[in-house]
Coordinates of C-alpha atoms and ligand atoms in Angstrom, one line a residue:
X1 CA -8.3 -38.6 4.8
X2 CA -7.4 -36.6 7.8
X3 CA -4.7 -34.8 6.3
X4 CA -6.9 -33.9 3.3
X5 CA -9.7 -32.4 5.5
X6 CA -7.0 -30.6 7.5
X7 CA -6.0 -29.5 4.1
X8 CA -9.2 -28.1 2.6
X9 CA -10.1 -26.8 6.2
X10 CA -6.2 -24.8 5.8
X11 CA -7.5 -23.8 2.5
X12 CA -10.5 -22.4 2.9
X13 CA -9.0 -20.2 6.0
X14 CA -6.2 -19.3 3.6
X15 CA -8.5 -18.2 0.8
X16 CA -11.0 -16.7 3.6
X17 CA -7.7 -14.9 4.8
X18 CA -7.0 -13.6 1.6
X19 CA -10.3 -12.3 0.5
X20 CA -10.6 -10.8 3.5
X21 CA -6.8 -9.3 4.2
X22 CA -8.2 -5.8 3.6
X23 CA -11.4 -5.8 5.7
X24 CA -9.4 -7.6 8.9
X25 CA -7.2 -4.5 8.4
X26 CA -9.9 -2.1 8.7
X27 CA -11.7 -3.7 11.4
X28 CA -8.1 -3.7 13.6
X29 CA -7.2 -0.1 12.6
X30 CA -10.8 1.6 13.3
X31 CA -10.5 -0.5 16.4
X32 CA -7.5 0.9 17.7
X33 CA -9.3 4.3 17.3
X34 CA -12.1 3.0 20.3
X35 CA -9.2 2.8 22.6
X36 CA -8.9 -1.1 22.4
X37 CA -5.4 -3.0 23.0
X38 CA -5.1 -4.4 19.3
X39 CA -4.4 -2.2 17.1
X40 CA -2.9 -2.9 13.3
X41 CA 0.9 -2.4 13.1
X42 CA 1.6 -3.2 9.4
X43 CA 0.1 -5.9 7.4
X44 CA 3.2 -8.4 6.7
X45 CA 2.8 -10.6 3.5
X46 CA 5.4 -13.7 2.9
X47 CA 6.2 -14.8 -0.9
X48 CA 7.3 -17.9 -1.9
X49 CA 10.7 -17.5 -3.7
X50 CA 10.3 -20.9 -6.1
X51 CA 6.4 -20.1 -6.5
X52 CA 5.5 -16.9 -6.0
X53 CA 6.2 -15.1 -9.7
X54 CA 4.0 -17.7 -11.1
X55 CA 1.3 -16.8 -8.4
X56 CA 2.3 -13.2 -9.2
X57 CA 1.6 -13.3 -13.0
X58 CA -1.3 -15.9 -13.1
X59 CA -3.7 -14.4 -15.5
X60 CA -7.5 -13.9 -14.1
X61 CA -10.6 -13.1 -15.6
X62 CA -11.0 -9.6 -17.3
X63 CA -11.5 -7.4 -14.2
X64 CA -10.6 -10.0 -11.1
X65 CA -7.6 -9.2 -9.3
X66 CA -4.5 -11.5 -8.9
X67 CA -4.6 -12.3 -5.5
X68 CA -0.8 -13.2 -5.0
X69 CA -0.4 -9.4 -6.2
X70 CA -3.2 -8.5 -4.1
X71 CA -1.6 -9.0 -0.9
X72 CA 2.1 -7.3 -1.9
X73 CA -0.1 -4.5 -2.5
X74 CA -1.3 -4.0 0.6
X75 CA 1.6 -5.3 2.5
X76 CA 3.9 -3.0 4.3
X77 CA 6.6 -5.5 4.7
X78 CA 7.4 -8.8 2.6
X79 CA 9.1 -11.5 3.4
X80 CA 10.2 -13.3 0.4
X81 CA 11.2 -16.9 1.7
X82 CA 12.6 -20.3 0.3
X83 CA 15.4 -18.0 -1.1
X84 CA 17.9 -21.1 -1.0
X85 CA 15.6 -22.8 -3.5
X86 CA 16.2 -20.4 -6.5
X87 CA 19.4 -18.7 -8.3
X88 CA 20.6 -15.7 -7.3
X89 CA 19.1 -14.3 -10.8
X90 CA 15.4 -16.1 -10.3
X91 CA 15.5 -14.5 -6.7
X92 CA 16.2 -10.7 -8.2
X93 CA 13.4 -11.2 -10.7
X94 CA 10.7 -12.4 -7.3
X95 CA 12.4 -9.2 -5.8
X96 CA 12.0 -6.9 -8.6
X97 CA 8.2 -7.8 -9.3
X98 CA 7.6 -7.3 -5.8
X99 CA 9.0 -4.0 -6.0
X100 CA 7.4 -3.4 -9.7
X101 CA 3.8 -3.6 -7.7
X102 CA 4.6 -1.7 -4.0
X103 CA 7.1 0.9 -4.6
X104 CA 7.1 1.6 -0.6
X105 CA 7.0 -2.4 0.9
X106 CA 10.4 -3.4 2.3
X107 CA 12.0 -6.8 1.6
X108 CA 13.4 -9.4 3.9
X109 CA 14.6 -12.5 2.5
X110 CA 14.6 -15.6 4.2
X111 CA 15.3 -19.1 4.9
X112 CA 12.5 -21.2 6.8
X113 CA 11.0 -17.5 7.2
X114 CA 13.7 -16.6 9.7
X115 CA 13.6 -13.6 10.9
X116 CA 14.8 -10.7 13.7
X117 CA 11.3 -10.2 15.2
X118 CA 12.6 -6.4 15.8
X119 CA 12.5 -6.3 11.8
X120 CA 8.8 -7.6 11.8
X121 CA 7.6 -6.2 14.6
X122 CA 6.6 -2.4 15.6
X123 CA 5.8 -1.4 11.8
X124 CA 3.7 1.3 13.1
X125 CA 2.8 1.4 9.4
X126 CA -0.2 2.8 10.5
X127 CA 0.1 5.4 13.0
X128 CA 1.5 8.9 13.1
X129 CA 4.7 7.8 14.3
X130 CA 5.6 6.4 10.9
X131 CA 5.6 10.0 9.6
X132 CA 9.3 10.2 9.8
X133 CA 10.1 7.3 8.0
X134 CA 7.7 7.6 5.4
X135 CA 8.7 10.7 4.5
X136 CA 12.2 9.4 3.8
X137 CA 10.6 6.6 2.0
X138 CA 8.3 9.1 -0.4
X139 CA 10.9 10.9 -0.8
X140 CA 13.5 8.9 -2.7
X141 CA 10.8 6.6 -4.3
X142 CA 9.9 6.9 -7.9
X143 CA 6.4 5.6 -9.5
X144 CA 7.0 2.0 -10.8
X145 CA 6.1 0.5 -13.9
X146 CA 3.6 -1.6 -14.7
X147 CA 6.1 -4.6 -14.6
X148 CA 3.4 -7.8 -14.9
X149 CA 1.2 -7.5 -17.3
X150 CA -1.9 -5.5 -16.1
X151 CA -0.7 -5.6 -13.2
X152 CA -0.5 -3.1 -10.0
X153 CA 1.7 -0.6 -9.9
X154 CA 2.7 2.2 -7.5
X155 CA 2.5 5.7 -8.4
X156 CA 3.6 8.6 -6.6
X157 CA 3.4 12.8 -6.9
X158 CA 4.4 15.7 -5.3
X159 CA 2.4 19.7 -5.2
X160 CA 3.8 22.4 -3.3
X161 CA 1.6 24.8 -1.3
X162 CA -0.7 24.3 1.7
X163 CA -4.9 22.3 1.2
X164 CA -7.7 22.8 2.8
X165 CA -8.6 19.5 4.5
X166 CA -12.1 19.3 3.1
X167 CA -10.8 19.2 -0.4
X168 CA -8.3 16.6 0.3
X169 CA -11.2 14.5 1.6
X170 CA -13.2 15.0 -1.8
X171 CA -10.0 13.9 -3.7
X172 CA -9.5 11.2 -1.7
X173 CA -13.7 10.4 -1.4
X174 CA -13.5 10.3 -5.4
X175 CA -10.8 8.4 -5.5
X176 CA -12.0 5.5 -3.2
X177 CA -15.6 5.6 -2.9
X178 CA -17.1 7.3 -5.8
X179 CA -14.3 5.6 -7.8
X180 CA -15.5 8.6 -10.5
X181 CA -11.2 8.7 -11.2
X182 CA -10.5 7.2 -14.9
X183 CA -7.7 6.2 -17.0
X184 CA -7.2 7.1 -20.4
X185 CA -9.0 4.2 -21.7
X186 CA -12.1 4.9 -19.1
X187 CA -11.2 1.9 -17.1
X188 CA -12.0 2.9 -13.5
X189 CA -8.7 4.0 -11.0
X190 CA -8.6 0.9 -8.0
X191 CA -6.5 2.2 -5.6
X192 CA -5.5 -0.7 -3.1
X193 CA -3.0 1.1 -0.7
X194 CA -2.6 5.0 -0.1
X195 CA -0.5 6.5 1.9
X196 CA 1.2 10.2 2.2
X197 CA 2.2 13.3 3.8
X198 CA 0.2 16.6 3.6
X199 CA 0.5 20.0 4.2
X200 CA -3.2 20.9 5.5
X201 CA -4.6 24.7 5.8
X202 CA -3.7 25.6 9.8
X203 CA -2.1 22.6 10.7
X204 CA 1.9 23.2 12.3
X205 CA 2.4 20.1 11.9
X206 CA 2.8 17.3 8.4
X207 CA -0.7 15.2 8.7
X208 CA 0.0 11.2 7.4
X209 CA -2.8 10.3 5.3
X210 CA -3.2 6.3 5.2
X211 CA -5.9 4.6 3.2
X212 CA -6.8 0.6 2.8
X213 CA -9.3 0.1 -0.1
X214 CA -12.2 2.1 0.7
X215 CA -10.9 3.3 4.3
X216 CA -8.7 6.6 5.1
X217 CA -7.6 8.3 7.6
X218 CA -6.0 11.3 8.4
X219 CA -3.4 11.9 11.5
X220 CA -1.3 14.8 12.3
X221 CA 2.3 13.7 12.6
X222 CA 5.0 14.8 15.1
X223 CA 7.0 16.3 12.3
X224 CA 6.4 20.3 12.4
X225 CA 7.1 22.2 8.9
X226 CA 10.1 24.2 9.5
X227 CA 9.9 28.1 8.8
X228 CA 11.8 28.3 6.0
X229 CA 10.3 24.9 4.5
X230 CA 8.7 24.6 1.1
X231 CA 5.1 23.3 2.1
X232 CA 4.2 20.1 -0.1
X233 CA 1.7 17.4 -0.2
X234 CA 3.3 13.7 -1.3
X235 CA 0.8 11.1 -2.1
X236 CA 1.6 6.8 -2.9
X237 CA -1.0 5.2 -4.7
X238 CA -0.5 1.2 -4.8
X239 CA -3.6 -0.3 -7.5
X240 CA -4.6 -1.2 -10.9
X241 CA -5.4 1.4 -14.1
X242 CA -3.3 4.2 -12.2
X243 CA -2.0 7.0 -14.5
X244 CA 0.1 9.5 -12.3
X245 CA -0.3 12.3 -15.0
X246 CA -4.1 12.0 -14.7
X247 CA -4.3 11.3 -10.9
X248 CA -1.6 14.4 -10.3
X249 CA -4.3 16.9 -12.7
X250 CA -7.3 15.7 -10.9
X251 CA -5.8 16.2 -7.2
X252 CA -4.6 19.8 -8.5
X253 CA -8.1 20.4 -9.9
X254 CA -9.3 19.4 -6.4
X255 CA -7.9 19.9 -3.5
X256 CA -5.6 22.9 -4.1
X257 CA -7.0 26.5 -4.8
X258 CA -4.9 28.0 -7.7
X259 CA -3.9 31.1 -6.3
X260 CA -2.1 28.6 -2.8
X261 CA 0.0 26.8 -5.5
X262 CA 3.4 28.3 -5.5
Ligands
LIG1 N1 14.0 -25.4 1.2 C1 13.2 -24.7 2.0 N2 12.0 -25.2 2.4 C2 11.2 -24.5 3.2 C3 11.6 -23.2 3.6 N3 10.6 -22.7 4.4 C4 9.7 -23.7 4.5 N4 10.0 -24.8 3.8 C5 9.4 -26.1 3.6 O1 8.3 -25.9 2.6 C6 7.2 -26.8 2.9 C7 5.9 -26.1 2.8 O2 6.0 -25.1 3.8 P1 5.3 -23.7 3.5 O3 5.4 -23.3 2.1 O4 5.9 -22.8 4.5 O5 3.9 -24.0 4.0 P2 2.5 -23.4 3.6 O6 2.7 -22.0 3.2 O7 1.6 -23.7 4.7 O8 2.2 -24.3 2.3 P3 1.1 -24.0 1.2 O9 -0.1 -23.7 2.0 O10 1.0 -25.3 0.5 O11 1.6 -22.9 0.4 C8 7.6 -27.4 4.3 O12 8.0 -28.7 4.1 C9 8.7 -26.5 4.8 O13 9.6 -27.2 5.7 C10 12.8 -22.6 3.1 O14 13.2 -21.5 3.4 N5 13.6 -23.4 2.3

């Protein structure tokens, strides 16, 4: 009877944990901002190699999100354990939905969720200091495709010339708070996970834009636009009902004046 209690007590944290995985972010990474020693250094999410497509492509209710998919969405490193439990070929199909969903998460696999803790810790997902290696990671990235039925995908853009901050904030306060960005189909744009680099009116400097559901935050980086650099603004979307095309036309319409696009 024990072990069942501790079971349902394990349970409920768990499910607590989950539902909650995006406001525990916030409250650490606003927190960091009032000069206190925690601060979030990337959110760290392990699948279950034998279970975790299944928990991947469960089916919910019209309009609920699959929570399995959920938390590789916001997850800024996976750790896909158990890997000595499945094929080599069931293993690249856990690897490629993971992928299919967060275009920008990297991968460890594991056994008994070994791992080098200087792979797992210092993320700085974050904080300016990921700049660098974001902008490598943008950079070769390509918008994913809807790989599980319904599912969440990552999409990704790129516009040259310089924006004024305040438009960026409208985009991005449209985007996450109004949530007045649509699909084709009219089904509402839930954007999970946003990061990117931006070129920002004034600033010498590339400014890292992170967001968490309905949080965002802007931070000049340490990387300074060369002279001869083409200015450009690169923007990851991780959700559900994303459609680059539409998302690319409405930040144009937005947050860049025509006559600043070159
Ligand atoms: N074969 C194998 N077994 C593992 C591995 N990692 C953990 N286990 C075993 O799997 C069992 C369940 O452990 P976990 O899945 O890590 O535990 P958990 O996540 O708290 O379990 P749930 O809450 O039920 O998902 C334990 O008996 C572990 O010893 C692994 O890499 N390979």
């Amino acid at each position: 009877e024990r072990s069942f209690k501790y079971r349902i007590l394990v349970s409920v944290l768990q499910l607590n944990l989950l539902y909650f995985l995006g406001a525990v972010a916030s409250v650490f990474w606003v927190d960091s901002e009032l000069g206190s020693d925690i601060y979030l250094d990337g959110i760290v999410s392990v699948v279950d190699a034998k279970h975790g497509l299944q928990h991947l492509t469960e089916e919910k209710p019209e309009g609920l999100v699959n929570e399995a998919s959920r938390q590789v969405a916001l997850a800024d490193l996976i750790i896909i354990n158990k890997t000595d439990l499945v094929s080599g070929e069931e293993l690249n199909k856990v690897r490629t939905s993971v992928r299919s969903i967060n275009g920008l998460v990297k991968i460890l696999e594991t056994q008994r969720s070994r791992v080098d803790l200087s792979n797992v810790l210092d993320l700085h997902a974050f904080d300016s200091l990921s700049g660098i290696s974001l902008q490598k990671k943008i950079e070769n990235m390509k918008t994913t495709h809807a790989h599980l039925d319904k599912g969440i995908m990552t999409v990704t853009f790129e516009v040259l010339g310089n924006i004024k901050e305040e438009n960026l904030n409208l985009f991005i306060q449209n985007l996450l708070w109004e949530k007045n960005v649509k699909d084709k189909t009219g089904r509402t744009m839930d954007v999970i996970r946003l990061k990117g680099l931006v070129s920002i009116q004034g600033k010498s400097h590339q400014v890292i834009v992170q967001g968490v559901h309905e949080l965002y935050d802007l931070e000049e980086t340490a990387v300074a636009w060369k002279e001869d650099e083409k200015r450009t603004n690169r923007l990851v979307l991780i959700g559900r009902n994303l459609d680059k095309e539409i998302i690319k036309e409405v930040f144009i319409e937005t947050v860049t004046e025509k006559h600043e696009i070159s």
